[in-house]
Each structure stands twice: as structure tokens, then as C-alpha cells.
Coordinates of C-alpha atoms and ligand atoms in Angstrom, one line a residue:
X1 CA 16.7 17.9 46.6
X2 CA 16.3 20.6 44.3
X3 CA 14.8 20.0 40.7
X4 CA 15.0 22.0 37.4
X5 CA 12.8 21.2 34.5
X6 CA 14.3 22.8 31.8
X7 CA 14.4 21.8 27.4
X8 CA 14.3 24.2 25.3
X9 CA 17.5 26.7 24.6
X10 CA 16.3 30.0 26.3
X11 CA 16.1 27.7 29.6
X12 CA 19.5 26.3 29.9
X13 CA 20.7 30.2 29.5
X14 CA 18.1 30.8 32.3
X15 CA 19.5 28.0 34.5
X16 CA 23.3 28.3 34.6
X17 CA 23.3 31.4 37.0
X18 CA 20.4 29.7 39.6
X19 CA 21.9 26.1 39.2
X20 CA 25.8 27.6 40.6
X21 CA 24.0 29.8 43.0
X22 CA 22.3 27.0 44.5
X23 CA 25.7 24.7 44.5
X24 CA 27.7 27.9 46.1
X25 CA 25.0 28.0 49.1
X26 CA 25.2 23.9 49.3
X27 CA 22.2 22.6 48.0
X28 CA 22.3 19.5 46.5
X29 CA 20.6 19.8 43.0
X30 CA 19.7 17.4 39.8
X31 CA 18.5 18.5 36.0
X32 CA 15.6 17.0 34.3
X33 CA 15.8 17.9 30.2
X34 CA 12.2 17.4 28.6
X35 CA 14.0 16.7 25.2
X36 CA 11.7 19.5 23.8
X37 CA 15.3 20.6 22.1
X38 CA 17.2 17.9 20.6
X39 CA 20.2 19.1 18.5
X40 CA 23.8 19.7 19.7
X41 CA 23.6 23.0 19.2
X42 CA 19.9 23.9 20.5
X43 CA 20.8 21.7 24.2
X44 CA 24.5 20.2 24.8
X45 CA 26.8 23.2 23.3
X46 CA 24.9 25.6 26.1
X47 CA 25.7 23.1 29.2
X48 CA 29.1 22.6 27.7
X49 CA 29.4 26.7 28.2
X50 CA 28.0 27.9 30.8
X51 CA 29.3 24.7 32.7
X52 CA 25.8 23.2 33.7
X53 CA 26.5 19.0 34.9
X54 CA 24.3 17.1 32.4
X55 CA 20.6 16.0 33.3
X56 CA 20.4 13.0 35.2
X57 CA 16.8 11.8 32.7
X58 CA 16.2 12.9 28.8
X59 CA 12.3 12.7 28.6
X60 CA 12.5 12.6 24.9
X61 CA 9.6 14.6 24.5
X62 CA 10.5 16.8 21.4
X63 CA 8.8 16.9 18.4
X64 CA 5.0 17.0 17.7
X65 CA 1.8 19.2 17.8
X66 CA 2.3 21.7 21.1
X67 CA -0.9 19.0 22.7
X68 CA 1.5 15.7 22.1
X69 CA 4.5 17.6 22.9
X70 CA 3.3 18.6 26.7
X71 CA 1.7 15.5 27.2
X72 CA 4.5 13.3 26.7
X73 CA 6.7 15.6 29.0
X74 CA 4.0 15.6 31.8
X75 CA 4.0 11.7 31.6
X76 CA 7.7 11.5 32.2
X77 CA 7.8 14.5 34.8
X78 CA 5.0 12.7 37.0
X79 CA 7.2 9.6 37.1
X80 CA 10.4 11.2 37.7
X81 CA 9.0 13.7 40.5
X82 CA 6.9 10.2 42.0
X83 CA 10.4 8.4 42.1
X84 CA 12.9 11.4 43.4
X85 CA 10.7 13.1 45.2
X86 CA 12.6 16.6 45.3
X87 CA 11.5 19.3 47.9
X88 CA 11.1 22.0 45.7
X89 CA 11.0 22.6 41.2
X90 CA 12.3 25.0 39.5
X91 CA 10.7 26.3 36.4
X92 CA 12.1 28.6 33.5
X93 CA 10.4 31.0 31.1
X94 CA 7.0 30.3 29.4
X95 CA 7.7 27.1 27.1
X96 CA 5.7 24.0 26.7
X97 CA 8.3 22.2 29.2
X98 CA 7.3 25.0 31.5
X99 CA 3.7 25.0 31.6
X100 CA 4.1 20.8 31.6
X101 CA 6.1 20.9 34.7
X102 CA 3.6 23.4 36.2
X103 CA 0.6 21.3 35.8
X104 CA 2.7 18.1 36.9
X105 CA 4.3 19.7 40.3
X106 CA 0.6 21.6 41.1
X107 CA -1.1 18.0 41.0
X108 CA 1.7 16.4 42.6
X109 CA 1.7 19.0 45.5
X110 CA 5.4 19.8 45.2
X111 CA 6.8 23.8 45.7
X112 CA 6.9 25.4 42.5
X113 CA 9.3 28.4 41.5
X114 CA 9.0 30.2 38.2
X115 CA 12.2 32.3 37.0
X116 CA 10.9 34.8 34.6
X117 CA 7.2 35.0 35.7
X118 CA 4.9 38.1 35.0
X119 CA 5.6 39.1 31.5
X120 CA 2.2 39.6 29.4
X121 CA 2.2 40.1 25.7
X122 CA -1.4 40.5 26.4
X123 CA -2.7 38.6 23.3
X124 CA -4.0 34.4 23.9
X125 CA -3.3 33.1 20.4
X126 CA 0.6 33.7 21.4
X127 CA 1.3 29.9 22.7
X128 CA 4.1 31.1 25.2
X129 CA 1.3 33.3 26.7
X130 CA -0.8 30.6 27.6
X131 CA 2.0 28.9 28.8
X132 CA 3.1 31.7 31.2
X133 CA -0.4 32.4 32.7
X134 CA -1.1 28.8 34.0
X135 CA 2.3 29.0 35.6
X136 CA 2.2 31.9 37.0
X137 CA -0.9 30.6 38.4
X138 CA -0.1 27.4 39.7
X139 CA 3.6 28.4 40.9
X140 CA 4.2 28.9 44.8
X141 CA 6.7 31.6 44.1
X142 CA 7.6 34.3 41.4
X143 CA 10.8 35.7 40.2
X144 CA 10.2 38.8 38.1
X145 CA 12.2 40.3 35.4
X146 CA 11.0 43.6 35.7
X147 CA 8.4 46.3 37.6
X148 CA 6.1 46.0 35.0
X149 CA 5.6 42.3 35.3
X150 CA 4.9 42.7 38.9
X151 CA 2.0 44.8 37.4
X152 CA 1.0 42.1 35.7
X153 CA 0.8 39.8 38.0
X154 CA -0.6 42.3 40.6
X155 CA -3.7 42.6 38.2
X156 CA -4.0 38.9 38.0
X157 CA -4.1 38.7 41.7
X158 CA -0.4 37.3 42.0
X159 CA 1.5 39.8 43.6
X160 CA 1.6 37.9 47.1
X161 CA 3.8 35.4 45.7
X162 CA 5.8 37.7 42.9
X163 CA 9.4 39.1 43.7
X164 CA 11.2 41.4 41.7
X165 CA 14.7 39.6 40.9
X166 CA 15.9 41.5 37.9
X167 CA 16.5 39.5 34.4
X168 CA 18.7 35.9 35.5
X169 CA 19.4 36.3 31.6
X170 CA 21.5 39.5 32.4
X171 CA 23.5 37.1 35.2
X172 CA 24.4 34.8 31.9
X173 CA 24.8 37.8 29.5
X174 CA 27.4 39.5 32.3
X175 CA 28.8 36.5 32.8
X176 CA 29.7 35.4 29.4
X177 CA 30.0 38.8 27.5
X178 CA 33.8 39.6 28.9
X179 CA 34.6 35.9 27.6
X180 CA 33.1 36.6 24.4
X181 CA 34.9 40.2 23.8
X182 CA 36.9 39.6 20.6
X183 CA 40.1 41.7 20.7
X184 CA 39.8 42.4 16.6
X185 CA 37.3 45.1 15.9
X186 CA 35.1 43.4 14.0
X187 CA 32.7 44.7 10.8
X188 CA 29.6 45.8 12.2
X189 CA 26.6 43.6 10.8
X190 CA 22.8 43.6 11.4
X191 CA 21.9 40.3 13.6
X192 CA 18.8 38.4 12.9
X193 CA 17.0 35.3 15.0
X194 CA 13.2 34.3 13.5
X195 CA 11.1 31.5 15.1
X196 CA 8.2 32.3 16.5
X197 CA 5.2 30.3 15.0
X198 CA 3.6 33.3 14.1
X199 CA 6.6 34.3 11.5
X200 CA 6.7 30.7 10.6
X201 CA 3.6 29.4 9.7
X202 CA 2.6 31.1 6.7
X203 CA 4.3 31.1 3.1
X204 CA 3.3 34.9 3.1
X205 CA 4.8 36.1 6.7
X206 CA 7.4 34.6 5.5
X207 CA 7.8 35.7 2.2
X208 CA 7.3 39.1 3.7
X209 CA 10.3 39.0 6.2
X210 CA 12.6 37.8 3.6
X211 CA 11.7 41.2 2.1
X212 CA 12.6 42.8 4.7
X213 CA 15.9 41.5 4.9
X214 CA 16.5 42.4 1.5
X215 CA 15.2 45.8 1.9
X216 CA 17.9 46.4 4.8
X217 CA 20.3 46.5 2.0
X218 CA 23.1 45.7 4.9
X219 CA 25.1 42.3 6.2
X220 CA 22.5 40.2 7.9
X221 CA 24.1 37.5 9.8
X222 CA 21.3 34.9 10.8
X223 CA 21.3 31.5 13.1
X224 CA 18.7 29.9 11.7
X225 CA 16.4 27.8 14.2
X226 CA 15.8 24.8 12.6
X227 CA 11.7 25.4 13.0
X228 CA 12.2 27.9 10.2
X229 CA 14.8 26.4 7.8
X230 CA 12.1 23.5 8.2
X231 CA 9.5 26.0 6.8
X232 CA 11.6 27.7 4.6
X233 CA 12.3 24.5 2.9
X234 CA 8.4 23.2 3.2
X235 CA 7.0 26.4 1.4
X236 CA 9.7 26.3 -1.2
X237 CA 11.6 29.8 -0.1
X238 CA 14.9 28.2 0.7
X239 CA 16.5 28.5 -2.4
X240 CA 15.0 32.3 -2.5
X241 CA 16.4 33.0 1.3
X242 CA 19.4 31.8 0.0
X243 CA 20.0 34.1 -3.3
X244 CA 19.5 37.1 -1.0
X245 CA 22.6 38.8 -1.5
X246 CA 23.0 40.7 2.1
X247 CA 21.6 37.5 4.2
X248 CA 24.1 35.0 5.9
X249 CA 22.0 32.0 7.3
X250 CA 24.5 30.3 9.5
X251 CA 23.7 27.1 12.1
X252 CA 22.2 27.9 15.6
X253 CA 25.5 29.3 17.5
X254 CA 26.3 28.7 21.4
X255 CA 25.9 31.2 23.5
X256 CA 29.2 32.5 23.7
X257 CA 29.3 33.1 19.7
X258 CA 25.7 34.4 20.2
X259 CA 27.1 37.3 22.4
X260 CA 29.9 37.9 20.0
X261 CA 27.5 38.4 17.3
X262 CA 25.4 40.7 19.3
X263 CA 28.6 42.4 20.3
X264 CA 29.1 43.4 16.7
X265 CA 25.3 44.4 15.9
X266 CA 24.7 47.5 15.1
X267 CA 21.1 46.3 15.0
X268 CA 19.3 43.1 16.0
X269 CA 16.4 42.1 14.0
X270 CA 13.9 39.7 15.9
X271 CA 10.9 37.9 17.2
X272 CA 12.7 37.0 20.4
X273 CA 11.4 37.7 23.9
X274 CA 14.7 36.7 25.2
X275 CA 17.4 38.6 22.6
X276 CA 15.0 41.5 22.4
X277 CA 15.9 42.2 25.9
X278 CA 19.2 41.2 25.3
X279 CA 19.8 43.6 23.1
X280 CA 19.8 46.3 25.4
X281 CA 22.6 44.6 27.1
X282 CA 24.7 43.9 24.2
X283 CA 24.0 47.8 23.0
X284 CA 22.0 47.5 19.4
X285 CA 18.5 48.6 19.0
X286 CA 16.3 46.2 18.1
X287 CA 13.3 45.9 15.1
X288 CA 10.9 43.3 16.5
X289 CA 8.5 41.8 14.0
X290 CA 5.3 41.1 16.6
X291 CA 3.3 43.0 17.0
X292 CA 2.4 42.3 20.2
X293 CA 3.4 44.0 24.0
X294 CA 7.1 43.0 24.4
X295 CA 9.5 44.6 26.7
X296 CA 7.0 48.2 27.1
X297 CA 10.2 49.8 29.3
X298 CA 12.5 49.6 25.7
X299 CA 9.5 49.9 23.1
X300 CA 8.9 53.4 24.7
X301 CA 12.4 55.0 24.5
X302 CA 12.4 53.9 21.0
X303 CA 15.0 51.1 21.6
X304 CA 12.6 48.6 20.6
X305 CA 10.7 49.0 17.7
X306 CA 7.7 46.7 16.1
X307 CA 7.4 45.4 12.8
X308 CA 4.8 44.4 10.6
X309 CA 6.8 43.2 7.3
X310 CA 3.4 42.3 5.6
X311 CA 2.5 46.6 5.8
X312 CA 4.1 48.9 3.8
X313 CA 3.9 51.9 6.1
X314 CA 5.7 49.6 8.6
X315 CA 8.4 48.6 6.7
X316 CA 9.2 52.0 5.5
X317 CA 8.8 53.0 8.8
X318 CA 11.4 50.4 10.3
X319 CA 14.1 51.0 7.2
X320 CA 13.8 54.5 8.3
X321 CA 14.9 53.3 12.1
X322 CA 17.5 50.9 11.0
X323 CA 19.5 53.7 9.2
X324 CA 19.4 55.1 11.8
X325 CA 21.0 52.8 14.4
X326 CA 23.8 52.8 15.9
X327 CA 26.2 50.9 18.1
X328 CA 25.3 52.6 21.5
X329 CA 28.1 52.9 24.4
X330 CA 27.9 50.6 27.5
X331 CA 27.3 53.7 29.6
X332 CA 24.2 54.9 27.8
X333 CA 22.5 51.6 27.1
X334 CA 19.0 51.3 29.5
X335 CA 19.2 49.4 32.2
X336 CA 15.5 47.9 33.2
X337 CA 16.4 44.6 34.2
X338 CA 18.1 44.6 37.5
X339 CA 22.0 44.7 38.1
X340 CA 23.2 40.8 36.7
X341 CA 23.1 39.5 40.5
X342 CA 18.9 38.1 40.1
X343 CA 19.8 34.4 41.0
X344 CA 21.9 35.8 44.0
X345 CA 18.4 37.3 45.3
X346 CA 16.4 34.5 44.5
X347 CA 18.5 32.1 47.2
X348 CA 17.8 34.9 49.5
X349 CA 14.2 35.3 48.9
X350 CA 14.3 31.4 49.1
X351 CA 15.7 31.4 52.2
X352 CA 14.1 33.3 53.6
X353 CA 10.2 32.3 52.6
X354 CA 11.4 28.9 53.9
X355 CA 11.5 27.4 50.6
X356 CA 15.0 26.4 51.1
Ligands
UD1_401 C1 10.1 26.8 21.7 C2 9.1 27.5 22.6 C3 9.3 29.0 22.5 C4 10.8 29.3 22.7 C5 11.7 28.5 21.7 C6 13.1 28.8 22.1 C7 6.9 26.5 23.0 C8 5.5 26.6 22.7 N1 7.7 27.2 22.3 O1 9.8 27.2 20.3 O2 8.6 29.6 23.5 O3 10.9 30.7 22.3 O4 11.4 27.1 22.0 O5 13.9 28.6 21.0 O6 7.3 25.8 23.9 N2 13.5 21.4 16.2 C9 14.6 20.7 15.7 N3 15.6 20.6 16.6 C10 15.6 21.0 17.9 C11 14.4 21.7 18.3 C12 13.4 21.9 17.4 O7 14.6 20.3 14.6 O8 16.6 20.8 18.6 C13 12.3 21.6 15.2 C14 11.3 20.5 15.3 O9 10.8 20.3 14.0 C15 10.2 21.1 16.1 C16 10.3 22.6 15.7 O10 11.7 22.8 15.5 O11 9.0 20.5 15.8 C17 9.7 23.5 16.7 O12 10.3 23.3 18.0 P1 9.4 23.6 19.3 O13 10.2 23.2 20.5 O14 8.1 23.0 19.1 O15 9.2 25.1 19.2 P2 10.2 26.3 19.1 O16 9.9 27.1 17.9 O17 11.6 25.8 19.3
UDP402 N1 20.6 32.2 21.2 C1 21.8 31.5 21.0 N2 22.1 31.0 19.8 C2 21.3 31.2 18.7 C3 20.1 32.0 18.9 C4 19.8 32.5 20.1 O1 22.5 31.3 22.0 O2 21.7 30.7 17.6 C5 20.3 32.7 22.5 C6 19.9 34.2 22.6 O3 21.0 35.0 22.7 C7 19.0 34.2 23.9 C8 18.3 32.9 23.8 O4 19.1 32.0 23.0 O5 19.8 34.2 25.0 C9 16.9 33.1 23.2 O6 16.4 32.0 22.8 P1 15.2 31.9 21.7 O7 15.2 33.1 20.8 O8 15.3 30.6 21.1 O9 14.0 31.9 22.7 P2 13.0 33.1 23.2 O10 13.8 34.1 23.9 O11 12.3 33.6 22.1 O12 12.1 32.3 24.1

């Protein structure tokens, strides 16, 4: 028996491709959801998509301080890996669910795979960063977006145990982006997502992106995680958010609307890990407001390019790159993250490290 951990969005997009890889080789194969996201359209609307059978448990561990929020998932992963037992876990990405089920599996002596080891943002006060290096760490084997996480986890002392799969994210984005293709041309809009604690957790940061926005002067269409409506609300900028004349806050949309947006972007404005990459994919350069290592491959042919909304110099600088941008043609977007077959390659490498 095969096991994914997975509860948080980014993670069910992760699983779909590995999940039906696995069921086309044979292997039998359950789901255990953390509960770390909650709402129809953060967990359910994604397994409805990309066809992923519901989790067999709900560990209802959502909610909380990051300390409450991982211990209540490692509780209910000990006792559902004491009672099933699986032969090997899957993990995904660098979330609290993640580094849970790494600590739980390590302890519990069960094989360990992480999907989407080896990316370093090189900075410890980043939570996901924390979460990623103890994985990395306590994981028996490592599939790698990219070369330059293999560097990463070749200067940790990893690189036995790392394999370069490409981006499983690409699988999904292939996957779903001819489904998604809208036969009416559509306007072309800048696309926004914003959640990261470090945009979130300050009335200034995010006073100071709102300004941003505004300064674009163009249609921003945004999903709003519900982390930062939250904090919108708390520090009293919803009603200012809201009288922005060029900013469309919309719910959290499924995947397959997400890659419809995208598709229409003539730039995607983020803090991201995931649809900072993606946006290379989908063909719109991308203003990322961390500053923090992210995706070094894109940041140095200028497809990426960092924001600091709280500097000046910065945000002149990035309203100087977003007049710029352009929709850019499939055949001349960059291509650092493998050719959309990564889960395909994980079975194999599976297979044949006797994992499987
Ligand atoms: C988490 C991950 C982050 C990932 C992101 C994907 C960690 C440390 N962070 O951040 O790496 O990029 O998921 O989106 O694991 N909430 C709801 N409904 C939901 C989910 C969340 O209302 O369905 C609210 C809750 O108030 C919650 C807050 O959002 O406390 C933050 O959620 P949490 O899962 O802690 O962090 P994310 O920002 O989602
Ligand atoms: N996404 C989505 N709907 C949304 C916002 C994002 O489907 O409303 C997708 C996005 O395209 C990407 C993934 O969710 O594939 C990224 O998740 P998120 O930004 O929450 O996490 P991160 O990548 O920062 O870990």
C-alpha cells in the first residue's frame, strides 16, 4: 500500500499526476488529507478536477499557530500509519502537512518520498523553508524540480538520494491547460495571488501591495486566499482593497479557471512558489513580491522579477517591467522544468531503487 499525505491546495495539484501514474502501473494506493485546507474551493473543487478518489481519513487539523497546526496532524498521521501500515509515503511540497508527515514516517521507520525536494529560498524566517529542509532530510528519496535544486541538495549532503524528475506541476499544468483553452479571445488582464505570511502579516506590507495594485493602473483580477481577506478585514483595508478601481478580488478558483486566468495574463503578479513557475508555462512574466531566492533559472532571464512594494526604487522599477510585458508565444516561453512527463520517471526511478 501506497500512502499520500497531502492538505493544502498546491498538494492536491502535485498529486493528481503521481496518484494515476501509480494506478496505471497497478499499485494499490489510499489519500490521507491533513485538513490543513478546509474550504470547497481550497481542497474538494481540485479532486473533483483533476479526478483524484477522495481521502479515505480527514485529520481535521486546519487552523491554528503553524506549532498547533503540525502537531495535531502528526497525532493523526502516527495513528493512521500504526493502523494501515503502508509500505511506502508520499510527500508533497514544503507545507506544514509535509514536514508533519516527515517527522511521523522518519520515527515510524516507513519509506519516505518527497515530490518537489531541493528548492532553497535560502532565508530560515520563510516557514516553508524550514519545512523543506527537515524533509529533505528525513526523506529516503528525492524528486527534483530542477538542476539547481539538485545543487542544493548536493551542498546539503543529499544528492545520493535526489533525482531530477522535472516540475509534477507541469504534468497537471499540461494536463489541464488544453481543457481550459477558451475558444473566445479573451481581454488580457494582469493576474494576482497574495498569501504568503510575510505579505500578510503586517498592516503596512499590506498597505503597500495595495499600492501597488493601484499603481499598475491595469485590470487586476485576484483569487483572494482566505488568509488575506482574513487580514484585510482584521487591519481594516477591506473596504480600501475594495474601492480600488482596477482590482477584481474574486473567490479562490479551481484549477481549471486558474489556468484560464493565467492563459489570459499578460502578467502575473505574486508571492507564489508554485504560480511563479507556472507562469512560464502559461506564457506571462511574473512580478514576485519576496524578496527572497525563487526560481534563479527565470529571475536571471528577466522572466521573474522581485518586488519590494514598501521601496520606491522598486516599485518604480517593477511598473517600468510591467509596461513592458507581454503575452509571450508557447514557442519562446523557457523551459527549466522538465518536459510534463516527471511522475512518469518517478515510477521508474521507483522501481527501480526497489521502492516499489
Ligand atoms: C499554506 C502553506 C504554504 C502554502 C499555502 C498554499 C504552511 C506553513 N504554509 O499557507 O506553504 O503556500 O498553504 O496555499 O504550511 N484558511 C481558511 N480556509 C482554508 C484554508 C485556510 O480560512 O481552506 C485560513 C485560516 O484562517 C488559516 C489561514 O487561512 O489559519 C492560513 O492557512 P494556513 O494553511 O495556515 O496557511 P496558508 O497561508 O494557506
Ligand atoms: N491556484 C488555484 N486557484 C487559486 C489560486 C491558485 O488553483 O485561486 C493554484 C495555482 O495555479 C498553483 C497552486 O494553486 O498551481 C499554487 O498554490 P498556492 O499559491 O496556494 O501555494 P504555493 O505555490 O505558494 O505553495
Amino acid at each position: 500500500m501506497i500512502t499520500h499525505i497531502v492538505g493544502n491546495r498546491p498538494q492536491f495539484i502535485k498529486l493528481a499526476p503521481l496518484y494515476h501514474a501509480l494506478e496505471r502501473a497497478g499499485y494499490e494506493q489510499n489519500i490521507i488529507h491533513s485538513g490543513q485546507h478546509y474550504d470547497e474551493n481550497m481542497s474538494d473543487v481540485f479532486f473533483d478536477e483533476l479526478g483524484i478518489p477522495a481521502p479515505y481519513v480527514n485529520l481535521q487539523a486546519g487552523g491554528g499557530s503553524h506549532a498547533q497546526m503540525t502537531a495535531k496532524a502528526m497525532v493523526g498521521l502516527e495513528r493512521e500509519l500504526l493502523e494501515k501500515k503502508p509500505d511506502l509515503v508520499v510527500l508533497y511540497g514544503d507545507t506544514n502537512t509535509t514536514m508533519a508527515g516527515a517527522l511521523v514516517t522518519a520515527k515510524l521507520c516507513i519509506p519516505t518520498v518527497h515530490v518537489e525536494a531541493g528548492p532553497r529560498l535560502h532565508c530560515k524566517e520563510n516557514p516553508e523553508e524550514c519545512n523543506r529542509i527537515v524533509t529533505d532530510h528525513l526523506s529516503d528519496i528525492l524528486f527534483c524540480p530542477d538542476e539547481l535544486s539538485m545543487k542544493n541538495l548536493q551542498a546539503e549532503g543529499l544528492y545520493a538520494k535526489a533525482y531530477l524528475t522535472g516540475d509534477i506541476m507541469y504534468d497537471t499544468y499540461l494536463e489541464i491547460s488544453d481543457k481550459a483553452a477558451g475558444s473566445e479571445p479573451a481581454e488580457e488582464v494582469v493576474v494576482m495571488t497574495w498569501h504568503r505570511q510575510e505579505n500578510t502579516s503586517s498592516r503596512k506590507r499590506m498597505e503597500s501591495i495595495l499600492r501597488l495594485v493601484e499603481c499598475l493602473g491595469e485590470k487586476v483580477i485576484c483569487p483572494l486566499h482566505p488568509r488575506t481577506r482574513k487580514c484585510l478585514v482584521e487591519y481594516g483595508l477591506w473596504e480600501r482593497a475594495k474601492a480600488i478601481d482596477n482590482f477584481e478580488m474574486i473567490e479562490p478558483v479551481g484549477y481549471v479557471e486558474m489556468v484560464t486566468l493565467m492563459q489570459r495574463a499578460k502578467l502575473i503578479l505574486t508571492d507564489s512558489g508554485g504560480v511563479s513557475k507556472e507562469s512560464s508555462y502559461a506564457g506571462a512574466k511574473c512580478l514576485f513580491m519576496m524578496d527572497v531566492e525563487v526560481w534563479e533559472d527565470l529571475v536571471e532571464i528577466d522572466w521573474i522579477h522581485k518586488v519590494n512594494p514598501e521601496s520606491e526604487t522598486s516599485l518604480k522599477e517593477a511598473l517600468i517591467f510591467a509596461k513592458k510585458a507581454v503575452r509571450i508565444p508557447r514557442e519562446e516561453r523557457p523551459r527549466f522544468y522538465g518536459d510534463g512527463h516527471a511522475a512518469d520517471k518517478m515510477v521508474q526511478a521507483l522501481r527501480e531503487k526497489n521502492f516499489l
